[in-house]
PDB file of C-alpha atoms in Angstrom:
ATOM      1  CA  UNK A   1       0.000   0.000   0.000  1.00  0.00           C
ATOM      2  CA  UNK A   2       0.935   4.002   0.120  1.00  0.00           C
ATOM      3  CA  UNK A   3       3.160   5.010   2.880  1.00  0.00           C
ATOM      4  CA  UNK A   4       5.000   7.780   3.448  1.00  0.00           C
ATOM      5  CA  UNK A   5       8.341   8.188   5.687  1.00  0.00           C
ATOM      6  CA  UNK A   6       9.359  11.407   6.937  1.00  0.00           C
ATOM      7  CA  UNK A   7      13.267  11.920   9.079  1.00  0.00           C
ATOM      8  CA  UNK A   8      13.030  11.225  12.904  1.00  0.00           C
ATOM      9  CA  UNK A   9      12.321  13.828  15.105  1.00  0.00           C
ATOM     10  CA  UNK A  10      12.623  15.976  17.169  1.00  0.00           C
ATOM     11  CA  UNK A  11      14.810  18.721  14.844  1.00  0.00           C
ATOM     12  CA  UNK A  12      16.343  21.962  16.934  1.00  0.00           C
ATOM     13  CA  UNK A  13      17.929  24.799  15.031  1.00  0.00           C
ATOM     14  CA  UNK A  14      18.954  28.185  15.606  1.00  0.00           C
ATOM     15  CA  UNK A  15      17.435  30.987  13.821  1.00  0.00           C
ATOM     16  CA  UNK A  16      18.699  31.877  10.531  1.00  0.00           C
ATOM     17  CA  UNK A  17      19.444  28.517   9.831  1.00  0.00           C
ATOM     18  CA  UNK A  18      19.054  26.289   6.812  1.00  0.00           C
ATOM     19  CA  UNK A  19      16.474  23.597   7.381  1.00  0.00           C
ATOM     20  CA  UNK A  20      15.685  20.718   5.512  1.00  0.00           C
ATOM     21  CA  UNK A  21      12.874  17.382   6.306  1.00  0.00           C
ATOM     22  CA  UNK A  22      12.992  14.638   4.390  1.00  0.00           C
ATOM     23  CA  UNK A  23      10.281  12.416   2.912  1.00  0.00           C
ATOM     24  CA  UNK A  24       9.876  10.133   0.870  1.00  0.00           C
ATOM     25  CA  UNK A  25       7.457   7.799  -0.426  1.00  0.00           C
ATOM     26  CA  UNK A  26       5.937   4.397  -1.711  1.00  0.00           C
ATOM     27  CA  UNK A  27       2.938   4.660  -3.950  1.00  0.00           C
ATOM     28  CA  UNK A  28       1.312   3.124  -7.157  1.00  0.00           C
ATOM     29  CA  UNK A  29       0.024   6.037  -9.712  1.00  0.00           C
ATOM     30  CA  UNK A  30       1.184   9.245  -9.830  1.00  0.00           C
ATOM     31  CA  UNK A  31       0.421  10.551  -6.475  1.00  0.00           C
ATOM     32  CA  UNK A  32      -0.035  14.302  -5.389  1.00  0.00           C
ATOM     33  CA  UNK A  33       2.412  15.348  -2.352  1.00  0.00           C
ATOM     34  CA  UNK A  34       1.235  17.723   0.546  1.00  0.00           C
ATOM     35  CA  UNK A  35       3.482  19.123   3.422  1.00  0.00           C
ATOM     36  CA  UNK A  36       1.036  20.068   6.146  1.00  0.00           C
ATOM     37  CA  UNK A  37       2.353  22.012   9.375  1.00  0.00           C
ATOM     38  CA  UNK A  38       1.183  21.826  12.532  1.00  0.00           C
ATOM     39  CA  UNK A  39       1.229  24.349  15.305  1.00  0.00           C
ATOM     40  CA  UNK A  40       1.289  23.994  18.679  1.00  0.00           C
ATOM     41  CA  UNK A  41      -2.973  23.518  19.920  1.00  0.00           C
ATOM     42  CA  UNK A  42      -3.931  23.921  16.219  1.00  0.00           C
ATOM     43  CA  UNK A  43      -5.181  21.520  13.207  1.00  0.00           C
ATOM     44  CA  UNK A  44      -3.202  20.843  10.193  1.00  0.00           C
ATOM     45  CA  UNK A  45      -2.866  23.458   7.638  1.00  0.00           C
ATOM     46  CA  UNK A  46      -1.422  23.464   3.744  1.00  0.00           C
ATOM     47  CA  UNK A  47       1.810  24.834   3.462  1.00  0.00           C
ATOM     48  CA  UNK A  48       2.483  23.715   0.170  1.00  0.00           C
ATOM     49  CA  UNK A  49       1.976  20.764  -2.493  1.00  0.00           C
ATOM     50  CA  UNK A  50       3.075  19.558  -5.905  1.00  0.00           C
ATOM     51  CA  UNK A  51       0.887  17.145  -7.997  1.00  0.00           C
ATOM     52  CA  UNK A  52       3.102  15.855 -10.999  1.00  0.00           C
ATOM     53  CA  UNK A  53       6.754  14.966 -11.034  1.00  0.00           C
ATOM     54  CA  UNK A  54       9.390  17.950 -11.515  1.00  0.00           C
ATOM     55  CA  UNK A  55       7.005  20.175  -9.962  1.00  0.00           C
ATOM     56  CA  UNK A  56       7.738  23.091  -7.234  1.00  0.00           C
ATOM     57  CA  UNK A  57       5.806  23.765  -4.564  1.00  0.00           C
ATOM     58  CA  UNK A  58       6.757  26.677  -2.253  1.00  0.00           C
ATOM     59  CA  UNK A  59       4.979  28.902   0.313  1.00  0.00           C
ATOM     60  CA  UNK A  60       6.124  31.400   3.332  1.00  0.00           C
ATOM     61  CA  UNK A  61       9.689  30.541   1.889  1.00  0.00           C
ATOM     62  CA  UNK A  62       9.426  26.938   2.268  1.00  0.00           C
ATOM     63  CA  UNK A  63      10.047  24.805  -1.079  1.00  0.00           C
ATOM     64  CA  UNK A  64       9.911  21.223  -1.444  1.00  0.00           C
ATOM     65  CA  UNK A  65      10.582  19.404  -5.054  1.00  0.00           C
ATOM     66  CA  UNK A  66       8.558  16.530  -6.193  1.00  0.00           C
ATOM     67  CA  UNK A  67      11.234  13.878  -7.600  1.00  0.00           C
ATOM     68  CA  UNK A  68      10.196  10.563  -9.047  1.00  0.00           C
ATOM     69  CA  UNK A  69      13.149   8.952  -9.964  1.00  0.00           C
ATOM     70  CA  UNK A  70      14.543   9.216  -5.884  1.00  0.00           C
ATOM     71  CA  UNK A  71      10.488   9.243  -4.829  1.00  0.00           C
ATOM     72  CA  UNK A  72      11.141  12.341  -2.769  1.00  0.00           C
ATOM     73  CA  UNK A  73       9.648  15.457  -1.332  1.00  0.00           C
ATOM     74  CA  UNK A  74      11.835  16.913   0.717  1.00  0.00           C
ATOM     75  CA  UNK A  75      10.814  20.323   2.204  1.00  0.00           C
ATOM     76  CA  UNK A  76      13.623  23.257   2.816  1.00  0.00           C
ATOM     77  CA  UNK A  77      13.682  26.955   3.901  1.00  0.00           C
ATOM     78  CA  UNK A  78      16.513  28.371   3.540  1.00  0.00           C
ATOM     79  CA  UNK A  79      16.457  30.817   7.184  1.00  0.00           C
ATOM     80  CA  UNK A  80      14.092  29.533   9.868  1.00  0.00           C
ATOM     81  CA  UNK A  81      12.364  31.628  12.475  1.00  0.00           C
ATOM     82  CA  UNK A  82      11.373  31.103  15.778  1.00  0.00           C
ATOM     83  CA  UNK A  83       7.634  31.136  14.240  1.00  0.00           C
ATOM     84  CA  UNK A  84       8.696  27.866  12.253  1.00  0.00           C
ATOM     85  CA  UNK A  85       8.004  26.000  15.226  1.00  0.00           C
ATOM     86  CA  UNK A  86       5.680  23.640  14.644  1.00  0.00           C
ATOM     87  CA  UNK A  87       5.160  19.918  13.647  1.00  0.00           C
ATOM     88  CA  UNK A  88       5.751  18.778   9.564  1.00  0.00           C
ATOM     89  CA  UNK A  89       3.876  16.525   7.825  1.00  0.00           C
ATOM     90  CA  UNK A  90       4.531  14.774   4.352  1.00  0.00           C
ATOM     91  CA  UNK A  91       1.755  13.510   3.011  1.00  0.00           C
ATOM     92  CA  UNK A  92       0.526  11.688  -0.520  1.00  0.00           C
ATOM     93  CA  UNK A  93      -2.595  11.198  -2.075  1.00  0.00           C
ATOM     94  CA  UNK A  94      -2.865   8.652  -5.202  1.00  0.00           C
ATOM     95  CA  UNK A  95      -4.652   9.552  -8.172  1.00  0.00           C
ATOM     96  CA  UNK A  96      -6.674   6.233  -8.072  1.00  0.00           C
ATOM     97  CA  UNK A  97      -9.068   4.109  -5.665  1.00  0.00           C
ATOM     98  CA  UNK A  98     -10.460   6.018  -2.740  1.00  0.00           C
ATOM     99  CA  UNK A  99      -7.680   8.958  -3.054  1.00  0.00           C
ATOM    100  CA  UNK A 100      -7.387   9.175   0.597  1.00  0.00           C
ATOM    101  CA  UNK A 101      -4.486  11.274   2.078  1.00  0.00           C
ATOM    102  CA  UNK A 102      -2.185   9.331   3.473  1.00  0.00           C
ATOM    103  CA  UNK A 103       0.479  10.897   6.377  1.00  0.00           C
ATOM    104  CA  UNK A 104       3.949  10.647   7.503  1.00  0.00           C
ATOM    105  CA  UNK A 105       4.800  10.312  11.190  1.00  0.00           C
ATOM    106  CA  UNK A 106       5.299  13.739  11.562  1.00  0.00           C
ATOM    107  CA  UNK A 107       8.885  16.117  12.526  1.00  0.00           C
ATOM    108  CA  UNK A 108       8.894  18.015  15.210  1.00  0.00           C
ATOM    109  CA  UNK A 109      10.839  21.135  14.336  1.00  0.00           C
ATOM    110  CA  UNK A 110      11.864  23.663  17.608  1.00  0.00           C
ATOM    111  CA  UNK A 111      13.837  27.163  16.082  1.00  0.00           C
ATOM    112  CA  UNK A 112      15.853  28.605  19.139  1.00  0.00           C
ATOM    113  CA  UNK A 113      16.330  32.225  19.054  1.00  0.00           C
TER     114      UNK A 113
ATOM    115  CA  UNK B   1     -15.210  32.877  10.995  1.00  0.00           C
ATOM    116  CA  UNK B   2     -14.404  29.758  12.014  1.00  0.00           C
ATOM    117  CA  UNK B   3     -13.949  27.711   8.348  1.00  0.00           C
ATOM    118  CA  UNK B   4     -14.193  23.896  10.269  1.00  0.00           C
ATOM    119  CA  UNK B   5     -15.007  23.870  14.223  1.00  0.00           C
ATOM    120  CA  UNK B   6     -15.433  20.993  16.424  1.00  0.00           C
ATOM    121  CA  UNK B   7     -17.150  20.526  19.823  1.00  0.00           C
ATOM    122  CA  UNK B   8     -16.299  20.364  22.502  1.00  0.00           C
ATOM    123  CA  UNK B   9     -12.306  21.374  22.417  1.00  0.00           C
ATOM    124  CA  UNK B  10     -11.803  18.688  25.043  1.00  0.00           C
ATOM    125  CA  UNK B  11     -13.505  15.873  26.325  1.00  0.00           C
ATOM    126  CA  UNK B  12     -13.099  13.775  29.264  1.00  0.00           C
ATOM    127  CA  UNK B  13     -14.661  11.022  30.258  1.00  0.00           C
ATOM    128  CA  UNK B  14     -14.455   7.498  31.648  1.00  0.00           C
ATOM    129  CA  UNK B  15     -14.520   3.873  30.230  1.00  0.00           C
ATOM    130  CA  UNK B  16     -17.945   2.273  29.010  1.00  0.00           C
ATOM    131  CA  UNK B  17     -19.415   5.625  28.220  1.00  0.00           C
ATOM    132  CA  UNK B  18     -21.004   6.678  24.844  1.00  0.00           C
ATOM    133  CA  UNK B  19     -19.301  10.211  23.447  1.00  0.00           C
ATOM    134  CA  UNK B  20     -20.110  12.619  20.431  1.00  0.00           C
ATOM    135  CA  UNK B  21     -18.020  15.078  18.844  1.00  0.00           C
ATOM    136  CA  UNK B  22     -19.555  17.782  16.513  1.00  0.00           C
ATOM    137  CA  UNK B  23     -18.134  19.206  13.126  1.00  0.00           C
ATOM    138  CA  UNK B  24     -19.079  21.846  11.105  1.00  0.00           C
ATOM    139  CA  UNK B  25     -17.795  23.677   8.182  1.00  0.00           C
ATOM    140  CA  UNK B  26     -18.917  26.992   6.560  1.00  0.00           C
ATOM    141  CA  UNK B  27     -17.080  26.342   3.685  1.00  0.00           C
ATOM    142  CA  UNK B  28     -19.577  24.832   0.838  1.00  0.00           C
ATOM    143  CA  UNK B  29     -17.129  21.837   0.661  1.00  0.00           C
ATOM    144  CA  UNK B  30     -18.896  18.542  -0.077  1.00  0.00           C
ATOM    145  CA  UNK B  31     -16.491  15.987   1.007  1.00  0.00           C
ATOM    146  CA  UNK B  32     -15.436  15.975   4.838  1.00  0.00           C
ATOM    147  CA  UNK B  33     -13.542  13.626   6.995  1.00  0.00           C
ATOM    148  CA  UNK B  34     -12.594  12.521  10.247  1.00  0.00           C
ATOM    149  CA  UNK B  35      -8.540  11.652  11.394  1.00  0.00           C
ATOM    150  CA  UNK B  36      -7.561  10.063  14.400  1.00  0.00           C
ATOM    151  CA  UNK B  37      -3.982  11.277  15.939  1.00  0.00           C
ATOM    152  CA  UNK B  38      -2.371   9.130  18.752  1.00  0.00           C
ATOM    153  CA  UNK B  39      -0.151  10.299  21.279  1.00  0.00           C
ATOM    154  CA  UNK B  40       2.728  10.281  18.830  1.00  0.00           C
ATOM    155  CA  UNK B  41       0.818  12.433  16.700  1.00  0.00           C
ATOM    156  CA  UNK B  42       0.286   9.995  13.419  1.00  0.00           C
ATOM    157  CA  UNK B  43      -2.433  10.634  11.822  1.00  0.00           C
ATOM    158  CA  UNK B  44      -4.867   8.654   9.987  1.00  0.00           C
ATOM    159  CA  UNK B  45      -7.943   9.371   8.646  1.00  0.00           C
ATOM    160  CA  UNK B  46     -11.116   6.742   9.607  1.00  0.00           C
ATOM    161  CA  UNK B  47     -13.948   8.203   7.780  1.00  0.00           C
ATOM    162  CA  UNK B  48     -14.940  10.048   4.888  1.00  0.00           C
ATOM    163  CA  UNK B  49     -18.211  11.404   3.834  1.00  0.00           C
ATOM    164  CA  UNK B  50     -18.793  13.006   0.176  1.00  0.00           C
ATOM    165  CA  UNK B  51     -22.391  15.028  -0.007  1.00  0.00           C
ATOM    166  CA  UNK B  52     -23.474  12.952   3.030  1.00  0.00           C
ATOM    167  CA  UNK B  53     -22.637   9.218   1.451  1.00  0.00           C
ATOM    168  CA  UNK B  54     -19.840   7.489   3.480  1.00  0.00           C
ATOM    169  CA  UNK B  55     -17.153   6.676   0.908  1.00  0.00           C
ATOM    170  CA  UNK B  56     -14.096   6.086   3.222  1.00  0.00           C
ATOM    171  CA  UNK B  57     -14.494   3.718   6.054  1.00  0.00           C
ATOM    172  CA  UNK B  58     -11.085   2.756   7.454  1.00  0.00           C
ATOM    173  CA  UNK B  59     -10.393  -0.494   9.748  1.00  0.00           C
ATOM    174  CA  UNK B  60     -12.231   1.433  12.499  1.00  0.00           C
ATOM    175  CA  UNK B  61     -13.789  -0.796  15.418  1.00  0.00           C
ATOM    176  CA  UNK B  62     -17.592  -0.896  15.297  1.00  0.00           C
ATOM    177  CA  UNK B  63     -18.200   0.919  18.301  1.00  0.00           C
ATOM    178  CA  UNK B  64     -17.285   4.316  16.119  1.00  0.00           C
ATOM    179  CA  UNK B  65     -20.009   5.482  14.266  1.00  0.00           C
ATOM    180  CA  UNK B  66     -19.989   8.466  11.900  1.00  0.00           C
ATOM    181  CA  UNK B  67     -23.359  10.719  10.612  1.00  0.00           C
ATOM    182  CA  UNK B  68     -23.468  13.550   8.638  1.00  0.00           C
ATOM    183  CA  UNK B  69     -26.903  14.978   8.671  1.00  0.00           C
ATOM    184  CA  UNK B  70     -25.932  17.366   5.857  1.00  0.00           C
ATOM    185  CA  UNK B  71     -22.855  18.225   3.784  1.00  0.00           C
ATOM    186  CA  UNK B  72     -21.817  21.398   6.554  1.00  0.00           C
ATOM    187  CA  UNK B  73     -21.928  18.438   9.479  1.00  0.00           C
ATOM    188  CA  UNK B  74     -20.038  15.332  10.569  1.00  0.00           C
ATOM    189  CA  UNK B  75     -20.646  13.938  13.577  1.00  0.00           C
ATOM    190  CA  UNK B  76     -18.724  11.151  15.280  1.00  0.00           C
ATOM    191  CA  UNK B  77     -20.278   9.125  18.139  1.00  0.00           C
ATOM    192  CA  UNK B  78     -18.306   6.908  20.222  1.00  0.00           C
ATOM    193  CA  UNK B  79     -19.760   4.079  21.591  1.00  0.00           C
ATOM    194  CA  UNK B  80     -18.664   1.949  25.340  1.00  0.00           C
ATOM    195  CA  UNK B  81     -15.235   3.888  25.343  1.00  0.00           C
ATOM    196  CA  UNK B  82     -11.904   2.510  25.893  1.00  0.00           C
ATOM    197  CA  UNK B  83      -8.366   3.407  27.093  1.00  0.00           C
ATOM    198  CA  UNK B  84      -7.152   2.861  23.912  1.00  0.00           C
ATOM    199  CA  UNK B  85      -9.580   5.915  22.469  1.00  0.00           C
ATOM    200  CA  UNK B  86      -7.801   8.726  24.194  1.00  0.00           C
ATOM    201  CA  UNK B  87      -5.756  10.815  21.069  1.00  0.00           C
ATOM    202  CA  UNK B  88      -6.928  13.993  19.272  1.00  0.00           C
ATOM    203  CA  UNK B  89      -9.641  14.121  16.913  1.00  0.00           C
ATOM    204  CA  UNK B  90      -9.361  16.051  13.505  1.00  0.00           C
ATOM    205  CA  UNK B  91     -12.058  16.707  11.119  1.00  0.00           C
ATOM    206  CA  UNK B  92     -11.569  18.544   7.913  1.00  0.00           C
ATOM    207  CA  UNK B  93     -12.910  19.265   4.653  1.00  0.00           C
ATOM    208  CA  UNK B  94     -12.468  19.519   1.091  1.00  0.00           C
ATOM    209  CA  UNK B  95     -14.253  20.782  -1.626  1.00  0.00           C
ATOM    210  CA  UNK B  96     -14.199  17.350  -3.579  1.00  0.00           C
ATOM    211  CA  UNK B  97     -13.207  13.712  -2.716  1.00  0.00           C
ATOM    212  CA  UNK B  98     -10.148  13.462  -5.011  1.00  0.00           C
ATOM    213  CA  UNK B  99      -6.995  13.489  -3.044  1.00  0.00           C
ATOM    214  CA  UNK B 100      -5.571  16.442  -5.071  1.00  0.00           C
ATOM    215  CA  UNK B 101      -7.764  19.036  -3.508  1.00  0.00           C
ATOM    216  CA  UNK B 102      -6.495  21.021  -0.161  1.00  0.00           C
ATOM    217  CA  UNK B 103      -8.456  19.574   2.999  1.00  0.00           C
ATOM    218  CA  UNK B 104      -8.919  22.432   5.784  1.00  0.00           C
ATOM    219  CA  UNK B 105      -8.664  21.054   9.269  1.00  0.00           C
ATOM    220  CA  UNK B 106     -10.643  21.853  12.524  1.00  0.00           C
ATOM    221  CA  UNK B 107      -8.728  22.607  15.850  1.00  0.00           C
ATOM    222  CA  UNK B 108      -9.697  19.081  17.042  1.00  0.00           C
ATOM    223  CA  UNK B 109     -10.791  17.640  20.221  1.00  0.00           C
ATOM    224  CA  UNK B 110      -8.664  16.015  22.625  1.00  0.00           C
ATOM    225  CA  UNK B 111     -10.480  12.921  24.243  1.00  0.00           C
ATOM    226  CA  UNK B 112      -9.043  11.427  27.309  1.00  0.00           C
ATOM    227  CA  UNK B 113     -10.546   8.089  28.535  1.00  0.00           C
ATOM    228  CA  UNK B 114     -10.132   7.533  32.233  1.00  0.00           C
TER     229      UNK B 114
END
């Protein structure tokens, strides 16, 4: 079946710093890939997604680059701030059956000013 | 205003008792869902309803039963509760079923089975 695996947690950086998550994934089709973020006592929200391969998504000045020859997603930002903080999911929906999204594990990501 | 809210925010309660948690969205999506996340915070969705007909229905014990009265509500009632049920309860929603569309999440409801 679809799973996704994102790098163990818990990550700690100082602001300013460069910050990369990986994920990657196991899928049949051509899935769509989400990173959702998580903030402390709040639901998921969309930071940013991709749907075919080669494809860019980026928001707040996070970017993550959907490859299908490494099946990767990995999300970066190249200076984090103390307002990063927050849990990061990867997530993949296929394109076929019930299309359900299906989640990483989660990173836990704590910027230190 | 609130685009997906839950009730209540938490719940407490102890073992053998029969819960609900509310969900609305004022977002004229059709599809919505409910996600389970445990302690470690994985999450994985259980149920999914698509203008009120249950189309997702995860390997979720019996004793969980979904109802959406209309497309803005999902409820989930929780029958004879156990230890095991205590996590954080998401529902979202979407404006279609397909995977490729953005789902917007509710601030969930912690439940904590004593």
């Amino acid at each position: 079946g679809n799973s996704v695996t994102q790098m163990e947690g818990p990550v700690t950086l100082s602001e300013e710093a460069f910050l990369t998550i990986n994920c990657t994934y196991t899928a049949t089709g051509y899935p769509s890939l989400f990173w959702y973020v998580q903030y402390p006592g709040e639901g998921l929200q969309l930071l940013l997604k991709a749907t075919k391969a080669d494809d860019k998504g980026s928001n707040k000045g996070f970017e993550a680059t959907y490859r299908k020859e490494t099946t990767s997603f990995h999300l970066e930002k190249g200076s984090v701030q103390v307002s990063d903080s927050a849990v990061y999911f990867c997530a993949l929906s296929d394109d076929r059956g019930a299309q359900k999204l299906v989640f990483g594990q989660g990173t836990r990501l704590t910027i230190n000013p | 205003d609130t685009a997906v809210s839950q009730t209540p925010k938490y719940l407490v309660t102890q073992m053998g008792n029969d819960k609900s948690i509310k969900c609305e969205q004022n977002l004229g999506h059709d599809t919505m869902y409910w996600y389970k996340q445990d302690s470690k915070k994985f999450l994985k969705i259980m149920f999914s309803y698509n203008n009120k007909e249950l189309i997702i229905n995860e390997t979720v014990p019996n004793r969980f039963s979904p109802k959406s009265p209309d497309k803005a509500h999902l409820n989930l009632h929780i029958n004879s509760l156990e230890l095991g049920d205590s996590a954080v309860y998401f529902c979202a929603s979407s404006p279609g079923p397909g995977g490729r569309y953005e789902q917007y999440f509710g601030p969930g409801t912690r439940l904590t089975v004593t």
